[in-house]
Every structure is written in structure tokens, then in C-alpha cells.
Amino acid sequence: MVVDVLIKDISQLITVKSGIKAKKGREMQNIGLIENGWIAIKENTIIGVGSGDIGSEFKIQEHTLIVDGKGKTVTPGLIDPHTHLVHGGSRENELALKLKGVPYLEILKKGGGILSTVRATQNSTLEELVNQSKKSLDRMLTYGVTTVEVKSGYGLEIDTEIKQLEAIDILNKQSNSDLVSTFMGAHAIPGEYRHNPDEFVDVVINEMLPIVAEKQLAEFCDVFCEEGVFSIDQTRKILKAAEKLGLKSKIHADEIISLGGAELAAELGVVSADHLMAASEEGLKMMAEKDVVAVALPGTSFNLAMGKYANVRKMIDYGLSVALATDYNPGSCPTENIQLIMSLGCLYLKMTPEEVISAVTINAAAAINREHEIGSIEIGKKADIVIFDAPNLYYIPYHFGVNHVDIVIKNGKIVVKEGRLI
Ligand code: NIG
Ligand code: FE
């Protein structure tokens, strides 16, 4: 077999060996570490993985690119399974409000928060949205993120929702990253429906969803299920309608108030339930039984600064597959830095570095239904690989807040070198 790219002498090769399945509970500790490892790539696929000398069945030719992995830690391309990447404007004005003690949901109630980003997004052209989002997407890639889930939800009316989804589609086609698209028309109640939110639910179901489905612009549907936003019944109604049109489901569940979002996630058998800072133990156990991936977003807890983090130790005890994501958005978590999220996972969610690696690779892949093609370094999977300038995996979350990426390989090609886009 002819090899196009060979990464050799890798000090710590983290394969996350898992086949095509998410890691549940204690399995998250097993990350398939190989010392003195190598990876062989042909075109955009991994064709060999091992330790020591590369086998004689692999042909190294003149064109073969050989990358030295000495002193480096290598992981699968990282996956960010929850972002609100595409939006207009920014919300630095909310920092002062937060410091004065104004709660996140209070800012939203007064027409700020998500609703102020809705105005900025409505006022942006498609081109402006693509350009602004491309900057963040490229930054994510330099941090080692090769696949990103992106939600709409800053339109709250069909034209802007479609504009956001089109921006996601354009970025998916034009950038080196892979994007997975989620329709989130039910992200907030627009001001004009404040007194009759059920009417807006009907608009989402009867007017928005059929157009989104027809244009095939989204793979998932997500709802912000929260007190004062969408109730359990409204969320159930929207996600059932979405499923009928062929969209898979996700829920922003039990972020601030314990509403029963985790229980609903289990009842509907959604692909992932995200946030879960206020989820009940019963709800988490029900999710484990239904194989719902729990996506924890410690950057949001950190930035909301309410001292409330998801109980990931319990989730792991209950046998849940836990993933981590940035939740990148202009309000509750304006950061693209997945490596910072990994540090917060260790420091505030009390996850081990091994569990954190599983959470940003195979389990993050499962949170967006991609575990069959990405999330581990195994024969047949996509050649999405990150080479960290770090002597071992512990170094990455330990030395926090900075970028440790040296090289990113996306689809078999080097796209980041010395931490910079090439
Ligand atoms: O996941 N919680 C709801 N939605 C986003 C925040 C969006 C915003 O504040 O703009 C989240 O945290
Ligand atoms: Fe979110």
C-alpha cells in the first residue's frame, strides 16, 4: 500500500481506539495510548496505525510526506459538537451588566442577550455573516478543531434563519473544516410573540421547519428548553414535528433551571442533550438508558460566573457518554478555544485528562452522529489528526489558556503548521 503521509516516532499517539461507538462512563478513561507510534495515510483516509517500525506492506515513495512526531502528542482531529458560530455583532456590553449582577435570563427578558444578537444578525448580509464566521472557524481550526456543529437561531424569522443556514453551507463548502448544521429557530421568543409564545411555536413548526427541511439545510433541530423560553411541552412538540420531517434532535436542556429537560431528552431519544447544569439525577439516569450523549459546556458555566457546573462525575458514574464543546456564541461563551474548555473540564468538572480526550473526540463525534467516520485514529477513519507540541497528553490541559497545536491534518492534508493556517 502506497503511503501519502507518514507520521512517525510519535511520543504519545492517542488513538482513542473505540471503533464506531461512543465511550460510556468508565470506558472514557481508555484512550488507546501508543508510545513511539506511527500513522500511515492514503489520500484522506487512515490506512495504518502502530508502534515502532512501519510494516513492510506500506510503501514509502518519493512523494510520501514524512512528519516527525518526536516529542509530540498526537490526537484525532478535535470535534466541537455545540456552537452558535454564525451570528452578527458581539455583546461586550453585557460584561458590565454581568459584573453588576444582572442575571443572563434577565438581560434576555429585557430584549437584550440573544435578542440583541438576533437584531445584529437580521441586519447582516449573507456575505458579512460568512466573513465574520470564517474568522472564528479558522481560529477553531488552529486550536485543532476539524469538525464543528453550528446552529441557526439568531433569526427567529424564516429569512434570517435561512440566511444563517446558508452561511453554514457556504462555510462547509469553502473552508477546510467540516460543519454540521442544526436548525434552532426555537432559540428565544421574539418580542412580538412575548404574550403568546404558543403562536411562535406554531410558526416554527408550520412555517419554518417545512422550508428548512425542503431546502435540506439542516441535519438537526435544537430547542432552548428553559424557564421563560420554551417549555417542556413546546420543546416536545417542536422536536416531534422536526423528526417527522427527517431532522434529528438535540436539546439545550436544564441549563439554568431544572425543568425536566434531561427526562424529555430520554423520552424522545434525542441524539444529545446539552448544558445540563441543573439536570436531575433521575433525568441523567434516564438519558444513560437511552444512550443520549450528554454534552457539557464548562466554558459557559465559567463565563456566566454563577459557580454552577454540570455534574459530570455523576454522569460518568451513571454510564453516560459525555462530550465537551465550546458552545461558542457571542453571549454566554465567546471563545473558540477548545483547549481552554479541556482545561475547564479537568479543573471544574473534575474529569481526568483521558476522559477529556474521549469527550472532545469519539463522544463529540457521537453527539453529531459522526462516530462511524471521525473521532479516533483507526484504519478506515478520516485522516483528521492533530499534532500537539506537547510531550504528553497531560501537558495540554495543564498548561492552560494557550494554543499547543503544531500541525493540523484535515482530510489527509496539512492545513495548520506551527499553530498557523497555511
Ligand atoms: O447555548 N442557552 C442558549 N443559547 C446559547 C446562548 C446564546 C446567546 O447568549 O447568544 C447557549 O448558551
Ligand atoms: Fe448553545
Coordinates of C-alpha atoms and ligand atoms in Angstrom, one line a residue:
M1 CA 0.0 0.0 0.0
V2 CA 1.4 3.4 -1.1
V3 CA 1.6 5.9 1.8
D4 CA 0.9 9.6 1.1
V5 CA 1.7 10.9 4.6
L6 CA 3.6 9.1 7.3
I7 CA 3.7 10.5 10.9
K8 CA 6.5 8.6 12.7
D9 CA 8.3 8.4 16.0
I10 CA 5.2 9.9 17.8
S11 CA 6.0 10.1 21.5
Q12 CA 2.4 9.8 22.6
L13 CA -0.2 8.6 20.0
I14 CA -3.7 8.9 21.4
T15 CA -5.8 6.7 19.1
V16 CA -9.0 6.8 21.3
K17 CA -9.5 3.3 19.9
S18 CA -13.2 2.8 20.0
G19 CA -14.4 1.6 16.7
I20 CA -17.6 3.3 15.7
K21 CA -19.0 3.6 19.2
A22 CA -19.1 6.4 21.8
K23 CA -17.3 5.6 25.1
K24 CA -19.7 5.2 28.0
G25 CA -18.9 6.1 31.6
R26 CA -15.7 4.4 32.8
E27 CA -14.7 3.5 29.2
M28 CA -13.9 7.1 28.7
Q29 CA -10.7 6.5 30.7
N30 CA -9.3 4.2 27.9
I31 CA -7.8 6.3 25.1
G32 CA -5.7 3.7 23.3
L33 CA -2.3 5.3 24.0
I34 CA 0.6 4.1 21.9
E35 CA 4.2 5.1 22.6
N36 CA 6.7 5.5 19.8
G37 CA 3.7 5.4 17.4
W38 CA 3.2 5.9 13.7
I39 CA 0.2 6.7 11.4
A40 CA 0.0 6.0 7.7
I41 CA -2.4 8.0 5.5
K42 CA -3.5 7.5 1.9
E43 CA -5.5 10.3 0.3
N44 CA -8.0 11.3 3.0
T45 CA -8.0 8.0 5.0
I46 CA -6.0 6.4 7.7
I47 CA -4.6 3.1 6.4
G48 CA -2.3 2.0 9.2
V49 CA -1.5 2.7 12.9
G50 CA 1.1 1.1 15.0
S51 CA 4.2 1.3 17.2
G52 CA 7.9 1.0 16.3
D53 CA 8.7 0.3 12.7
I54 CA 6.1 0.6 10.0
G55 CA 5.1 -2.7 8.4
S56 CA 6.6 -3.8 5.1
E57 CA 3.2 -3.8 3.4
F58 CA 3.4 0.0 3.5
K59 CA 5.3 1.5 0.5
I60 CA 7.1 4.8 1.2
Q61 CA 7.7 6.5 -2.1
E62 CA 9.4 9.7 -3.2
H63 CA 6.2 11.7 -2.9
T64 CA 5.5 10.4 0.7
L65 CA 5.4 13.3 3.2
I66 CA 7.2 12.2 6.3
V67 CA 6.3 14.1 9.5
D68 CA 8.4 13.7 12.7
G69 CA 6.4 13.1 15.8
K70 CA 9.3 13.1 18.3
G71 CA 8.4 14.9 21.5
K72 CA 4.8 15.4 20.2
T73 CA 1.4 14.2 21.4
V74 CA -1.0 13.2 18.5
T75 CA -4.8 13.0 18.8
P76 CA -7.7 12.6 16.4
G77 CA -8.9 15.9 14.9
L78 CA -10.9 17.6 17.8
I79 CA -14.7 17.9 17.3
D80 CA -16.7 20.8 18.7
P81 CA -20.3 19.5 18.8
H82 CA -22.1 22.6 20.0
T83 CA -21.6 26.1 18.7
H84 CA -23.5 29.2 17.6
L85 CA -20.7 30.2 15.2
V86 CA -22.8 32.2 12.7
H87 CA -24.1 35.5 14.1
G88 CA -23.9 39.2 13.6
G89 CA -22.3 41.7 16.1
S90 CA -20.9 41.0 19.5
R91 CA -22.1 41.6 23.1
E92 CA -19.2 43.0 25.1
N93 CA -21.7 45.5 26.6
E94 CA -23.1 42.6 28.7
L95 CA -19.9 42.2 30.6
A96 CA -20.6 45.3 32.6
L97 CA -24.2 44.2 33.3
K98 CA -23.0 40.8 34.4
L99 CA -20.5 42.4 36.8
K100 CA -23.3 44.4 38.3
G101 CA -25.1 41.2 39.0
V102 CA -27.8 41.3 36.3
P103 CA -28.7 37.6 35.5
Y104 CA -28.4 36.2 32.0
L105 CA -32.1 35.4 31.7
E106 CA -32.9 38.9 33.0
I107 CA -30.9 40.5 30.1
L108 CA -32.8 38.3 27.7
K109 CA -36.2 39.3 29.2
K110 CA -35.4 42.9 28.7
G111 CA -34.9 42.4 25.0
G112 CA -31.1 42.1 25.2
G113 CA -29.0 38.9 25.2
I114 CA -29.9 36.5 22.4
L115 CA -32.5 39.1 21.1
S116 CA -29.8 41.7 20.6
T117 CA -27.8 39.2 18.5
V118 CA -31.0 38.5 16.6
R119 CA -31.2 42.1 15.6
A120 CA -27.5 42.2 14.6
T121 CA -27.9 39.0 12.5
Q122 CA -31.0 40.2 10.8
N123 CA -29.1 43.4 9.8
S124 CA -26.1 41.5 8.4
T125 CA -25.8 40.3 4.8
L126 CA -25.1 36.7 4.0
E127 CA -21.6 37.8 2.9
E128 CA -21.0 39.6 6.2
L129 CA -22.1 36.6 8.2
V130 CA -19.8 34.3 6.2
N131 CA -16.8 36.6 6.6
Q132 CA -17.3 37.1 10.3
S133 CA -17.9 33.4 11.0
K134 CA -14.9 32.4 8.8
K135 CA -12.6 34.2 11.2
S136 CA -13.9 32.2 14.2
L137 CA -13.9 28.9 12.2
D138 CA -10.3 29.4 11.2
R139 CA -9.4 30.2 14.8
M140 CA -11.1 26.9 15.8
L141 CA -9.0 25.0 13.2
T142 CA -5.8 26.5 14.6
Y143 CA -6.8 25.1 18.0
G144 CA -7.2 21.7 16.5
V145 CA -10.9 21.5 15.7
T146 CA -11.6 19.9 12.4
T147 CA -15.4 19.3 12.7
V148 CA -17.8 21.9 14.1
E149 CA -21.6 21.7 14.7
V150 CA -23.2 25.1 14.1
K151 CA -26.7 26.2 15.0
S152 CA -29.0 28.8 13.5
G153 CA -31.3 30.6 16.0
Y154 CA -30.3 34.3 15.6
G155 CA -33.0 34.9 13.0
L156 CA -36.3 33.8 14.7
E157 CA -37.9 34.5 11.4
I158 CA -37.6 32.4 8.3
D159 CA -35.4 34.7 6.1
T160 CA -32.7 35.2 8.6
E161 CA -32.8 31.6 9.8
I162 CA -32.3 30.5 6.2
K163 CA -29.5 33.1 5.8
Q164 CA -27.7 31.6 8.7
L165 CA -28.1 28.1 7.4
E166 CA -26.9 29.2 4.0
A167 CA -23.8 30.7 5.6
I168 CA -23.1 27.4 7.3
D169 CA -23.5 25.6 4.0
I170 CA -21.1 28.0 2.3
L171 CA -18.5 27.7 5.1
N172 CA -18.8 23.9 4.9
K173 CA -18.1 24.0 1.1
Q174 CA -15.4 26.7 1.2
S175 CA -13.4 26.1 4.3
N176 CA -11.1 23.2 5.3
S177 CA -13.3 22.4 8.3
D178 CA -16.4 20.2 8.2
L179 CA -19.6 21.8 9.5
V180 CA -22.7 20.0 10.8
S181 CA -25.8 22.1 10.6
T182 CA -28.6 22.5 13.2
F183 CA -31.8 24.5 12.8
M184 CA -32.6 26.3 16.1
G185 CA -35.5 28.6 15.2
A186 CA -36.7 28.0 18.8
H187 CA -33.8 29.7 20.4
A188 CA -35.7 32.6 22.0
I189 CA -39.3 34.0 21.9
P190 CA -39.2 37.2 19.6
G191 CA -40.6 40.3 21.3
E192 CA -43.7 40.4 19.2
Y193 CA -44.7 36.9 20.5
R194 CA -43.9 37.6 24.2
H195 CA -47.5 37.4 25.2
N196 CA -48.4 34.4 23.0
P197 CA -45.4 32.1 22.7
D198 CA -47.5 29.2 21.6
E199 CA -48.2 31.1 18.4
F200 CA -44.4 31.4 17.8
V201 CA -44.1 27.6 18.4
D202 CA -46.7 27.2 15.6
V203 CA -44.7 29.5 13.3
V204 CA -41.6 27.3 13.9
I205 CA -43.5 24.1 13.3
N206 CA -45.7 25.1 10.4
E207 CA -43.7 27.8 8.6
M208 CA -40.0 27.4 9.3
L209 CA -39.4 23.7 9.7
P210 CA -41.0 22.6 6.4
I211 CA -38.9 25.2 4.4
V212 CA -35.7 24.2 6.3
A213 CA -36.4 20.5 5.6
E214 CA -37.3 21.1 1.9
K215 CA -34.1 23.0 1.3
Q216 CA -32.1 20.3 3.2
L217 CA -30.2 22.9 5.1
A218 CA -30.1 21.2 8.5
E219 CA -29.4 17.8 9.8
F220 CA -30.5 18.5 13.4
C221 CA -33.2 20.5 15.2
D222 CA -32.4 22.0 18.6
V223 CA -34.6 23.9 21.1
F224 CA -33.6 26.1 24.1
C225 CA -35.8 24.4 26.7
E226 CA -35.7 26.8 29.7
E227 CA -37.9 28.7 32.1
G228 CA -39.2 31.7 30.3
V229 CA -38.0 30.4 26.9
F230 CA -39.5 27.1 25.6
S231 CA -41.4 24.8 28.0
I232 CA -41.1 21.0 28.1
D233 CA -44.4 20.7 26.1
Q234 CA -43.4 23.2 23.5
T235 CA -40.0 21.6 23.1
R236 CA -41.6 18.1 22.7
K237 CA -44.0 19.5 20.1
I238 CA -41.2 21.1 18.0
L239 CA -38.8 18.2 18.1
K240 CA -41.6 15.7 17.2
A241 CA -42.5 17.8 14.2
A242 CA -38.8 18.0 13.2
E243 CA -38.3 14.3 13.5
K244 CA -41.3 13.8 11.2
L245 CA -39.5 15.9 8.6
G246 CA -36.4 13.8 8.9
L247 CA -34.3 16.0 11.3
K248 CA -32.6 14.5 14.3
S249 CA -33.0 16.1 17.7
K250 CA -30.9 17.9 20.2
I251 CA -32.0 19.9 23.3
H252 CA -30.5 22.8 25.3
A253 CA -31.6 21.1 28.5
D254 CA -31.7 22.2 32.2
E255 CA -29.1 24.9 31.7
I256 CA -30.2 27.3 34.5
I257 CA -33.4 25.9 36.0
S258 CA -34.2 22.2 36.4
L259 CA -37.2 21.9 34.1
G260 CA -37.1 18.2 33.2
G261 CA -35.1 18.7 30.0
A262 CA -33.0 15.6 30.7
E263 CA -36.1 13.5 31.2
L264 CA -37.5 14.8 27.9
A265 CA -34.3 14.1 26.1
A266 CA -34.6 10.5 27.3
E267 CA -38.3 10.3 26.4
L268 CA -37.7 11.5 22.9
G269 CA -34.4 9.5 22.5
V270 CA -32.6 12.6 21.2
V271 CA -29.0 12.4 19.9
S272 CA -27.6 14.8 22.5
A273 CA -28.8 16.9 25.5
D274 CA -26.5 19.8 26.2
H275 CA -25.7 22.1 29.2
L276 CA -27.4 20.0 31.9
M277 CA -26.0 22.1 34.8
A278 CA -29.4 21.8 36.6
A279 CA -30.3 18.3 35.4
S280 CA -31.9 16.0 37.9
E281 CA -30.1 12.7 38.8
E282 CA -33.2 10.8 37.7
G283 CA -33.1 12.6 34.3
L284 CA -29.4 11.8 33.8
K285 CA -30.0 8.1 34.6
M286 CA -32.8 8.0 32.1
M287 CA -30.5 9.5 29.5
A288 CA -27.9 6.8 30.1
E289 CA -30.5 4.1 29.5
K290 CA -31.4 5.7 26.2
D291 CA -27.8 6.3 25.0
V292 CA -28.4 10.1 24.8
V293 CA -24.9 11.8 24.7
A294 CA -24.5 14.4 27.4
V295 CA -22.7 17.5 26.1
A296 CA -21.1 19.5 28.9
L297 CA -20.2 23.2 28.3
P298 CA -17.9 24.3 31.1
G299 CA -16.9 27.5 29.2
T300 CA -20.5 28.7 29.6
S301 CA -20.6 28.0 33.3
F302 CA -17.2 29.7 33.6
N303 CA -18.4 32.8 31.7
L304 CA -21.8 33.0 33.2
A305 CA -19.9 33.1 36.5
M306 CA -22.7 31.6 38.6
G307 CA -20.5 28.9 40.1
K308 CA -22.8 26.2 38.6
Y309 CA -21.2 23.4 36.6
A310 CA -22.6 20.2 35.2
N311 CA -22.2 17.2 37.4
V312 CA -20.0 15.2 35.0
R313 CA -18.7 12.8 37.7
K314 CA -22.2 11.6 38.3
M315 CA -22.8 11.4 34.6
I316 CA -19.8 9.2 34.2
D317 CA -20.9 7.1 37.3
Y318 CA -24.3 6.6 35.6
G319 CA -22.6 5.3 32.5
L320 CA -23.4 8.2 30.2
S321 CA -21.3 9.2 27.2
V322 CA -20.1 12.7 28.0
A323 CA -18.8 15.1 25.3
L324 CA -17.4 18.6 25.7
A325 CA -18.0 21.6 23.5
T326 CA -17.2 25.3 23.5
D327 CA -20.8 26.5 23.0
Y328 CA -19.1 29.3 21.2
N329 CA -21.6 32.2 21.0
P330 CA -21.5 36.0 21.4
G331 CA -23.3 35.9 24.8
S332 CA -22.8 33.1 27.2
C333 CA -19.5 31.8 25.9
P334 CA -17.5 33.9 23.4
T335 CA -14.4 31.7 23.0
E336 CA -13.3 29.4 20.1
N337 CA -10.6 27.8 22.3
I338 CA -11.4 24.1 22.8
Q339 CA -8.2 23.6 24.6
L340 CA -9.3 26.0 27.3
I341 CA -12.6 24.0 27.5
M342 CA -10.5 20.9 28.1
S343 CA -8.7 22.6 31.0
L344 CA -12.0 23.7 32.5
G345 CA -13.2 20.1 32.1
C346 CA -10.4 18.9 34.3
L347 CA -10.4 21.8 36.8
Y348 CA -14.2 22.4 37.3
L349 CA -15.8 19.2 36.0
K350 CA -13.2 17.0 37.7
M351 CA -12.6 15.0 34.6
T352 CA -9.3 13.2 34.1
P353 CA -7.3 14.3 31.0
E354 CA -8.1 10.9 29.5
E355 CA -11.9 11.4 29.9
V356 CA -11.5 14.9 28.5
I357 CA -9.8 13.5 25.3
S358 CA -12.6 11.0 24.8
A359 CA -15.1 13.9 25.3
V360 CA -13.6 16.0 22.5
T361 CA -13.1 13.1 20.1
I362 CA -15.2 10.0 19.8
N363 CA -18.0 11.2 22.2
A364 CA -18.2 14.6 20.5
A365 CA -18.5 12.7 17.2
A366 CA -21.4 10.6 18.6
A367 CA -23.1 13.9 19.7
I368 CA -23.4 14.8 16.0
N369 CA -23.8 11.3 14.6
R370 CA -20.4 11.1 13.0
E371 CA -18.8 8.3 15.2
H372 CA -18.5 6.0 12.1
E373 CA -16.1 8.3 10.3
I374 CA -14.2 10.5 12.8
G375 CA -13.3 10.7 16.4
S376 CA -10.5 8.1 16.6
I377 CA -7.3 7.2 14.8
E378 CA -8.2 3.9 13.4
I379 CA -7.9 2.2 10.0
G380 CA -10.7 3.4 7.6
K381 CA -11.4 6.6 9.5
K382 CA -10.9 10.1 8.0
A383 CA -7.4 11.4 8.2
D384 CA -8.2 14.3 10.6
I385 CA -5.3 14.5 13.0
V386 CA -3.7 17.0 15.4
I387 CA 0.0 17.1 16.3
F388 CA 0.5 18.9 19.6
D389 CA 3.7 20.5 20.6
A390 CA 3.3 18.8 24.0
P391 CA 5.4 15.9 25.4
N392 CA 2.4 14.1 26.8
L393 CA -1.4 14.4 26.9
Y394 CA -1.4 15.8 30.5
Y395 CA 0.6 18.8 29.4
I396 CA -2.3 20.1 27.2
P397 CA -5.0 20.8 29.9
Y398 CA -2.3 21.6 32.5
H399 CA -0.7 24.5 30.6
F400 CA -4.0 26.3 30.1
G401 CA -5.3 29.1 28.0
V402 CA -2.8 28.9 25.2
N403 CA -2.6 27.0 21.9
H404 CA -0.5 23.9 21.9
V405 CA -1.2 22.9 18.3
D406 CA 1.8 22.4 16.0
I407 CA 0.2 20.7 12.9
V408 CA -3.4 20.0 11.9
I409 CA -4.0 17.5 9.2
K410 CA -7.5 17.7 7.7
N411 CA -8.7 15.1 5.1
G412 CA -5.1 13.9 4.8
K413 CA -3.6 17.4 4.1
I414 CA -1.7 19.7 6.3
V415 CA -3.8 22.9 6.9
V416 CA -2.1 24.3 10.0
K417 CA 1.6 24.4 10.7
E418 CA 3.3 25.9 13.8
G419 CA -0.1 26.7 15.0
R420 CA -0.9 28.9 12.0
L421 CA -3.1 28.4 9.0
I422 CA -1.2 27.7 5.8
Ligands
NIG1 O1 -26.1 27.7 24.5 N1 -28.6 29.0 26.1 C1 -28.9 29.4 25.0 N2 -28.2 29.6 23.9 C2 -26.8 29.9 23.9 C3 -26.5 31.3 24.3 C4 -26.8 32.2 23.2 C5 -26.5 33.6 23.4 O2 -26.4 34.1 24.6 O3 -26.4 34.3 22.4 C6 -26.1 28.9 24.9 O4 -25.6 29.2 25.9
FE2 FE -25.8 26.7 23.0

